[in-house]
mmCIF file of C-alpha atoms in Angstrom:
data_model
loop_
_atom_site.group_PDB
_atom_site.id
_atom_site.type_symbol
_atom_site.label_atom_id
_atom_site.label_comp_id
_atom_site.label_asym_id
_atom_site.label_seq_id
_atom_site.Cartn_x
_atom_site.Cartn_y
_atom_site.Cartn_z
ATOM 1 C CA UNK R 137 52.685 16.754 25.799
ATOM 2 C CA UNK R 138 55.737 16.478 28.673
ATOM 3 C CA UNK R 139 58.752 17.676 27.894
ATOM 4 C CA UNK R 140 61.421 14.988 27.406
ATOM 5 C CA UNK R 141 64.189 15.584 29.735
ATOM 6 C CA UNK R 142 67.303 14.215 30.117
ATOM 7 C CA UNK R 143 68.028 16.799 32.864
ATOM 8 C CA UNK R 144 66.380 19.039 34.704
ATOM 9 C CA UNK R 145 65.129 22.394 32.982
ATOM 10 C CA UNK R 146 64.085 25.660 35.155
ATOM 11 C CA UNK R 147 61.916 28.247 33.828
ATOM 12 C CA UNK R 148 62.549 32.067 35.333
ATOM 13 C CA UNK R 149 60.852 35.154 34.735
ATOM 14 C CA UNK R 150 61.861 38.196 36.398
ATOM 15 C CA UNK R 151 60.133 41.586 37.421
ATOM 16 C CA UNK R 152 62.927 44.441 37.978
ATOM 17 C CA UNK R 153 63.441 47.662 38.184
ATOM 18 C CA UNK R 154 63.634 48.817 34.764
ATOM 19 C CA UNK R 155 64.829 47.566 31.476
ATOM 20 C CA UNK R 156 68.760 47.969 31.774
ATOM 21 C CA UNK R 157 71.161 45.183 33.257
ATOM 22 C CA UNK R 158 73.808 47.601 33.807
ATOM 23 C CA UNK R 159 72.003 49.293 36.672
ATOM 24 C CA UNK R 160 68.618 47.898 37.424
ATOM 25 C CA UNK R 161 67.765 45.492 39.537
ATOM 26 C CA UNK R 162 66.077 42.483 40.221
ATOM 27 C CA UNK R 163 62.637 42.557 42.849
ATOM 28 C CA UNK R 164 61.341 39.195 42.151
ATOM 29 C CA UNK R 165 62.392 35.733 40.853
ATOM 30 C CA UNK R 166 60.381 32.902 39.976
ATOM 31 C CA UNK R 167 61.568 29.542 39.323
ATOM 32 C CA UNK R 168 59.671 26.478 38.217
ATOM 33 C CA UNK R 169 61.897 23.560 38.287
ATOM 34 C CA UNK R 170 60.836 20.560 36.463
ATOM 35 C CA UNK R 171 62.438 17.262 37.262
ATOM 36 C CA UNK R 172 63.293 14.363 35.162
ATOM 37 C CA UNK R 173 60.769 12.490 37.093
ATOM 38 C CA UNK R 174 58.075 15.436 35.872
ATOM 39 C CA UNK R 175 58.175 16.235 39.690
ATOM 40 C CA UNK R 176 57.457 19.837 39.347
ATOM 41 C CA UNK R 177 58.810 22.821 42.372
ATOM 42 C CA UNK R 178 58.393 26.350 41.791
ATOM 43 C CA UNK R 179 60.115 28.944 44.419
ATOM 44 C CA UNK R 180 59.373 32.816 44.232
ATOM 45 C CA UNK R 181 61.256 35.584 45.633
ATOM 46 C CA UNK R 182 61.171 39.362 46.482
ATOM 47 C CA UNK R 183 64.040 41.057 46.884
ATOM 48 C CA UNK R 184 65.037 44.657 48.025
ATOM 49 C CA UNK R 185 66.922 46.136 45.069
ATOM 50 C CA UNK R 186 68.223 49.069 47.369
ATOM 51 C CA UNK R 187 67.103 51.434 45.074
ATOM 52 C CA UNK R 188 64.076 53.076 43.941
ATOM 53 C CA UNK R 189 61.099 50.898 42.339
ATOM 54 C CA UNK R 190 59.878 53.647 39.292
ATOM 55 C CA UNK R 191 56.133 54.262 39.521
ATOM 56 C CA UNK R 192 55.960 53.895 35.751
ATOM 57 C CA UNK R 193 57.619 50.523 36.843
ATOM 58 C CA UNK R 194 55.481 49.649 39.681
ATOM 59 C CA UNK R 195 52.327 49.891 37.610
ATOM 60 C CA UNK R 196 53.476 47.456 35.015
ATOM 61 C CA UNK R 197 54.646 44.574 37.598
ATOM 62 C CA UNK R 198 52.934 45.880 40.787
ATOM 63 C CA UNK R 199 55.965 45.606 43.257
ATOM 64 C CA UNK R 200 56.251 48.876 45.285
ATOM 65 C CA UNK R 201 59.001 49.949 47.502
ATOM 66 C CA UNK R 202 56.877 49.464 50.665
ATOM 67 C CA UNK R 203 56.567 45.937 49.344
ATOM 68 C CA UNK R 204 59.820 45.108 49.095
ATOM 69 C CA UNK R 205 61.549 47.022 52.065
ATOM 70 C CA UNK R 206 61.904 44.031 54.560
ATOM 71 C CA UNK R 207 63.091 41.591 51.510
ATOM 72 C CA UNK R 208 66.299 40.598 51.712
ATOM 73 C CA UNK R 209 68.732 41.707 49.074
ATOM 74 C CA UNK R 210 70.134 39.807 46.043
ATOM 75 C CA UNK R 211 73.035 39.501 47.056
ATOM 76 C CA UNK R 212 71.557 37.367 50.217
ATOM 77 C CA UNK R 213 69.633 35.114 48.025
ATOM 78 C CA UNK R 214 72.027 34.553 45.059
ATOM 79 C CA UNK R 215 73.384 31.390 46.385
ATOM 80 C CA UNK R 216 69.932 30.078 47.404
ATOM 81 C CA UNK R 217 69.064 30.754 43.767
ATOM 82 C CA UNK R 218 71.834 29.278 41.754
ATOM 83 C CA UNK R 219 71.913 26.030 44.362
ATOM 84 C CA UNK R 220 67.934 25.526 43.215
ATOM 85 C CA UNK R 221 68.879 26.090 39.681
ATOM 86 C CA UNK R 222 71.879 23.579 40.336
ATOM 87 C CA UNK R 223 72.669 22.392 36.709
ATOM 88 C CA UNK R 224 69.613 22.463 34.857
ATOM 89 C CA UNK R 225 69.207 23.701 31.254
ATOM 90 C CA UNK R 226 67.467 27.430 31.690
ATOM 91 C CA UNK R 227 64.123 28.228 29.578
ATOM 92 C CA UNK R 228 62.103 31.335 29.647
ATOM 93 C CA UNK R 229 60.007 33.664 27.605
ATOM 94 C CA UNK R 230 62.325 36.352 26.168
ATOM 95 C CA UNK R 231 64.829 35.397 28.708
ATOM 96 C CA UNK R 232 67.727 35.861 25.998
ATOM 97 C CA UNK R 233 67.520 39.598 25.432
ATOM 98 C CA UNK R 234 66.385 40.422 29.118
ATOM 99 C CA UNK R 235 66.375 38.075 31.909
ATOM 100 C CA UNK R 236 68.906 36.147 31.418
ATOM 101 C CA UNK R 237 71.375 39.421 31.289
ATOM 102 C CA UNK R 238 69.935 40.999 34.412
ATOM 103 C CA UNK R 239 70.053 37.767 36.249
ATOM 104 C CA UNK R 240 74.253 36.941 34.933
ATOM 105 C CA UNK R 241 74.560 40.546 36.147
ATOM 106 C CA UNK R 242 73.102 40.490 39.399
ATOM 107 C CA UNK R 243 74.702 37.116 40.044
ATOM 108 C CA UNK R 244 78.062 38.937 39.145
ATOM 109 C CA UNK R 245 77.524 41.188 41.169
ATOM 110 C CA UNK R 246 76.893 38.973 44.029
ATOM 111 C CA UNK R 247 80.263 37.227 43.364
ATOM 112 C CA UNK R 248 78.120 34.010 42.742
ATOM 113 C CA UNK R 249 79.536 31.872 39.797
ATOM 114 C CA UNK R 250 77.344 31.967 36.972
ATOM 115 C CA UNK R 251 77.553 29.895 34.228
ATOM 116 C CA UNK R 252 75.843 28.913 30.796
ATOM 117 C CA UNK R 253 78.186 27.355 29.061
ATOM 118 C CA UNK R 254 77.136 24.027 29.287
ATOM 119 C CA UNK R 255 73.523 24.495 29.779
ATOM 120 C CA UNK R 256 70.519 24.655 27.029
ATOM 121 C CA UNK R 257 69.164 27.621 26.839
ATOM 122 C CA UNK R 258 65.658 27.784 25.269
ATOM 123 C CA UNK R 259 63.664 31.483 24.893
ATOM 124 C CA UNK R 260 59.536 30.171 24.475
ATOM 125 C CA UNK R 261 59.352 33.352 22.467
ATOM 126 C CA UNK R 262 61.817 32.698 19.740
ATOM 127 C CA UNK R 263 60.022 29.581 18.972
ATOM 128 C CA UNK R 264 56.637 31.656 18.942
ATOM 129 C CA UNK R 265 58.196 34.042 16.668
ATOM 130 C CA UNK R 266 59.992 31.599 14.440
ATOM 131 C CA UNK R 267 56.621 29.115 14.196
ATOM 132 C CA UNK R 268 54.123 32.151 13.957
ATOM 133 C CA UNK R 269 55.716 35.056 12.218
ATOM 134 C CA UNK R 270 55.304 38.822 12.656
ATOM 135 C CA UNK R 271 56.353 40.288 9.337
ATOM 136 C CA UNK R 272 54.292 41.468 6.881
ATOM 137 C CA UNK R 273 53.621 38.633 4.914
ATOM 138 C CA UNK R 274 52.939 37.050 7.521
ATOM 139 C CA UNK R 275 49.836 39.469 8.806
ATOM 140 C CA UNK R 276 48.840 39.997 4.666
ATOM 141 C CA UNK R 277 48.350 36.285 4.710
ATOM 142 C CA UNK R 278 46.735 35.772 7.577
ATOM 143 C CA UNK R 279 44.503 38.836 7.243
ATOM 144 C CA UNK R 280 43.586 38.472 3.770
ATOM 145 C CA UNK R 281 44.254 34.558 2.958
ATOM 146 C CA UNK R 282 46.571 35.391 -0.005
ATOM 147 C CA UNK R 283 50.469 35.578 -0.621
ATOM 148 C CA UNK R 284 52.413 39.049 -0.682
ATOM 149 C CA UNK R 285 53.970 38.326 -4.255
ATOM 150 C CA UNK R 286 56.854 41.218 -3.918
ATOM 151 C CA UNK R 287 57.619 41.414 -0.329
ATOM 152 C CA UNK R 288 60.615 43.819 0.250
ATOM 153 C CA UNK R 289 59.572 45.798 -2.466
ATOM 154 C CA UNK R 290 58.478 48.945 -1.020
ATOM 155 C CA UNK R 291 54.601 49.358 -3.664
ATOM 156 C CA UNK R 292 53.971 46.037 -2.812
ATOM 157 C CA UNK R 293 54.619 46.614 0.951
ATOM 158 C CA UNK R 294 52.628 50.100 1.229
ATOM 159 C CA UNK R 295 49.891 48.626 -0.373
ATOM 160 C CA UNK R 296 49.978 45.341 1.859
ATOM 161 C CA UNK R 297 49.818 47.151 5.102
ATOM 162 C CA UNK R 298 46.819 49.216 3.927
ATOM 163 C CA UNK R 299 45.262 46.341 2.853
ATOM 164 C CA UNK R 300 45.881 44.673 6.608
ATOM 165 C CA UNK R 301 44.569 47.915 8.675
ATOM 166 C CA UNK R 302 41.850 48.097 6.404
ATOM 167 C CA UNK R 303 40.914 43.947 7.112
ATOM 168 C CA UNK R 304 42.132 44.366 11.020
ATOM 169 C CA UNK R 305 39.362 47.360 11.361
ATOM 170 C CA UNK R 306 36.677 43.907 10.084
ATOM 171 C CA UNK R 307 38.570 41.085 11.829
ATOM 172 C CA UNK R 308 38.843 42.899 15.524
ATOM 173 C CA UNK R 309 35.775 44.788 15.177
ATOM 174 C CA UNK R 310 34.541 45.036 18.928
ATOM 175 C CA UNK R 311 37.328 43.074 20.147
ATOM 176 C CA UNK R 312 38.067 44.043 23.601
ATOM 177 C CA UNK R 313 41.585 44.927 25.486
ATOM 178 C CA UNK R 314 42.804 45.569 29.128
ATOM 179 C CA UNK R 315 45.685 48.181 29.646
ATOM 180 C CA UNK R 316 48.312 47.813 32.133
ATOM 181 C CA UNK R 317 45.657 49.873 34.853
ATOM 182 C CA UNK R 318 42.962 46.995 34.476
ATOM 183 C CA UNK R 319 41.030 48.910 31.972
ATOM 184 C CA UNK R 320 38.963 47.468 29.529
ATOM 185 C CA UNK R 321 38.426 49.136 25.594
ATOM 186 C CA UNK R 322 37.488 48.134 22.491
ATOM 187 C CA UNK R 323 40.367 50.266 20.377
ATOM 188 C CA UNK R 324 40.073 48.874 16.985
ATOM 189 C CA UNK R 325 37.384 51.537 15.489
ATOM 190 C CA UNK R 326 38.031 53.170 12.503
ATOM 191 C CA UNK R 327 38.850 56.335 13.559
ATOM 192 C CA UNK R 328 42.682 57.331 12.767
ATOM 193 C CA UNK R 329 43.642 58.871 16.405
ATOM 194 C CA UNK R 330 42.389 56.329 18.075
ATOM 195 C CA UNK R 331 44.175 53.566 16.340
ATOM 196 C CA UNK R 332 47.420 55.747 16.221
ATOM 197 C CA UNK R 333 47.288 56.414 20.187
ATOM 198 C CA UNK R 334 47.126 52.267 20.418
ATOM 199 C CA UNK R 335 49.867 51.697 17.699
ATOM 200 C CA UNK R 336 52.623 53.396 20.658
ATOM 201 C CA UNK R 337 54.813 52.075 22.906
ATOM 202 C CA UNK R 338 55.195 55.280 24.076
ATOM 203 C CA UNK R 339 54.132 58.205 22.790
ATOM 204 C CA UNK R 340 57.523 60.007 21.544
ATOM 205 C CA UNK R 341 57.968 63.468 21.732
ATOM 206 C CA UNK R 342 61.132 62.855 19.382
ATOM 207 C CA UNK R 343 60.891 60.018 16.485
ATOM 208 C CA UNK R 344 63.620 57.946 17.928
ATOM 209 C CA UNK R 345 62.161 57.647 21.565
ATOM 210 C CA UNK R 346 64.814 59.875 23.168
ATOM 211 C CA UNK R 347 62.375 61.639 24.738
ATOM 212 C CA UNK R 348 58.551 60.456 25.912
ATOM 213 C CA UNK R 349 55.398 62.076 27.208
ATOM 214 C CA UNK R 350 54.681 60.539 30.423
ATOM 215 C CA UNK R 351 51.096 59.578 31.895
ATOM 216 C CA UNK R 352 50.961 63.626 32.703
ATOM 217 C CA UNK R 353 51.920 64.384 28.961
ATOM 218 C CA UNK R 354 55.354 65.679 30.266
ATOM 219 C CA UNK R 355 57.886 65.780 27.753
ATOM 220 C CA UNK R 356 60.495 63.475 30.057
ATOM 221 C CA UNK R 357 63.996 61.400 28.890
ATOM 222 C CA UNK R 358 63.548 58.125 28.186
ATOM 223 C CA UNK R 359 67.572 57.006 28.718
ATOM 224 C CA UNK R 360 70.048 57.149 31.034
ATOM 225 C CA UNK R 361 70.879 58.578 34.512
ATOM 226 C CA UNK R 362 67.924 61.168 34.050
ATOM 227 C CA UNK R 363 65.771 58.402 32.641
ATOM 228 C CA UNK R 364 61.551 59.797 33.890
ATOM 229 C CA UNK R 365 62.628 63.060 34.893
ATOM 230 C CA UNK R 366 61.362 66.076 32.972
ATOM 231 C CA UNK R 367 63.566 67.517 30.045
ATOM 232 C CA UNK R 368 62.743 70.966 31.138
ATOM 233 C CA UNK R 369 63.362 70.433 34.639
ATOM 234 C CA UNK R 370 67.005 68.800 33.695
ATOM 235 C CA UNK R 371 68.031 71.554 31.319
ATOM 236 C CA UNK R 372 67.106 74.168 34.149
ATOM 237 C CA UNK R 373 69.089 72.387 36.450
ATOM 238 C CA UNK R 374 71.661 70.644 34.713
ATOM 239 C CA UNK R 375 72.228 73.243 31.337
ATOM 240 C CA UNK R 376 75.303 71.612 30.568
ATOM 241 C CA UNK R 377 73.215 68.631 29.763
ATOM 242 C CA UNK R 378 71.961 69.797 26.615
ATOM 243 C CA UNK R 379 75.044 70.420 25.993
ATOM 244 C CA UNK R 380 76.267 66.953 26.215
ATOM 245 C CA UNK R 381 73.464 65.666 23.840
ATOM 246 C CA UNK R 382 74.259 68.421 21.230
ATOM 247 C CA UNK R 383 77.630 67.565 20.499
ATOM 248 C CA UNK R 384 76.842 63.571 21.296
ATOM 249 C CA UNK R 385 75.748 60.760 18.556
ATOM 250 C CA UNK R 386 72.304 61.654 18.941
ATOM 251 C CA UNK R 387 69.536 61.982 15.937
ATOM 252 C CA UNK R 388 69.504 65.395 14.271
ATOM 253 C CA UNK R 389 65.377 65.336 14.762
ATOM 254 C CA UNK R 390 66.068 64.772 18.917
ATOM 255 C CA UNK R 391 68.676 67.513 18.684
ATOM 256 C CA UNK R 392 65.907 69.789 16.921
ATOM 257 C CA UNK R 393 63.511 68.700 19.651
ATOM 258 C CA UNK R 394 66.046 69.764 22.442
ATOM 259 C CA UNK R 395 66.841 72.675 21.197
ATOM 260 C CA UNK R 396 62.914 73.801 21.142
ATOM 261 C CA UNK R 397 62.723 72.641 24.663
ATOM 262 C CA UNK R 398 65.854 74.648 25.767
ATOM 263 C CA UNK R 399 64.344 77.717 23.765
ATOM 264 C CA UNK R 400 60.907 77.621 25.080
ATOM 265 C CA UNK R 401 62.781 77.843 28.511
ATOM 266 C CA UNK R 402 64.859 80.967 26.907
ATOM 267 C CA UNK R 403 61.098 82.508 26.443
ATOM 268 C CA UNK R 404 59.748 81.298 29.329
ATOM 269 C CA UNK R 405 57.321 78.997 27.645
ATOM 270 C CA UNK R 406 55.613 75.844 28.642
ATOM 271 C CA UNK R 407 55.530 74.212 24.589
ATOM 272 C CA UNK R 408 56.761 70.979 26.541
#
């Protein structure tokens, strides 16, 4: 089924440098523009953020520095952009917690007027969510074909999400999956590591994702201006940064983690 449009609509994904709108950047745009007519014109761009692409970055989108080095800048292109988006309603998948920011902020920063006040603005993925839910009723019914009775209610809920592993280890049973490297695994066996190591994001050296083992299993921050770089190699550089985090807002269990770090270093031991 077409969309019925009373306007135009454009659909955007970007690929950036990282995660935060404050200071990342943008090195690609895509745009498919669909026209009342259903005449359809997509436009793709790289750009040259001006700053480092992150390897851990690079191997999720692909984009490289060497890739992008004779791209023009944003701040070139920000006018070609917003004159193809013109006045269309914007639509996206997870565009409202993620693209849509970075792109308002790199448009900002362009001095380029940017402006969705009178536009629809429709995020694919909130209707995904909202149609197919991800909560635990949700999976108990699906997995198991019955109701959870006493959601919320935290016997009913421990039991429930036994009850799921337990029919996930049956319903994906040889099911295959590619990583972000192009490999291919079958991870659902019933073997507790194994599904563990697939349940992470990352794998946390804290529990609040402060702090991350990298692809080397290097304890490294996972936040701000020393986002990737290793915690021991900041606090022997920078010691005053562990002071900062001590008497900051962060959890007691990263503090404890820290302060093991900035001990083993005391000791001259390698524990991270």
């Amino acid at each position: 089924m077409n969309l019925n449009l009373t306007r135009p609509i454009v659909f955007f994904d970007l690929e950036t440098t990282g995660l935060n709108p404050s200071h990342d950047k943008i090195v690609q745009i895509s745009i498919l523009k669909i026209n009342v007519d259903g005449k359809e014109i997509q436009k793709t761009w790289l750009v040259n953020p001006g700053i480092h692409i992150p390897e851990e970055t690079t191997a999720v989108h692909g984009i490289t520095d060497e890739m992008v080095k004779d791209k023009p800048s944003f701040l070139q292109i920000a006018s070609e952009v917003m004159n193809f988006i013109g006045k269309a309603d914007i639509a996206g998948y997870n565009i409202i917690k993620f693209d849509l920011p970075m792109l308002a902020e790199e448009m900002i920063r362009a001095g380029v007027d940017f402006d969705v006040t009178d536009r629809n603005l429709m995020d694919v993925m909130n209707i995904y969510m909202k149609m197919e839910p991800r909560n635990l009723s949700a999976a108990y019914h699906f997995f198991t074909g019955k109701q959870l009775d006493d959601a919320h209610s935290a016997d009913a809920d421990t039991r429930a999400t036994y009850d799921v592993l337990c029919a996930m280890l049956d319903h994906y049973k040889d099911a295959e999956v590619k990583d972000k490297n192009g490999i291919v695994s079958k991870p659902i066996v019933n073997d507790v590591k194994t599904l563990a190591d697939f349940s992470l994001h990352h794998k946390n050296v804290d529990l609040s994702g402060q702090i991350v083992y990298d692809d080397k299993g290097v304890a490294v921050f996972n936040f701000g201006k020393h986002k990737g770089k290793s915690v021991v190699d900041v606090f022997r550089r920078e010691p005053q940064y562990y002071d900062w985090m001590m008497n900051s807002d962060f959890p007691e269990y990263t503090k404890k983690i820290i302060t093991k770090i900035k001990m083993s270093l005391k000791f001259k031991t390698t524990l991270f």
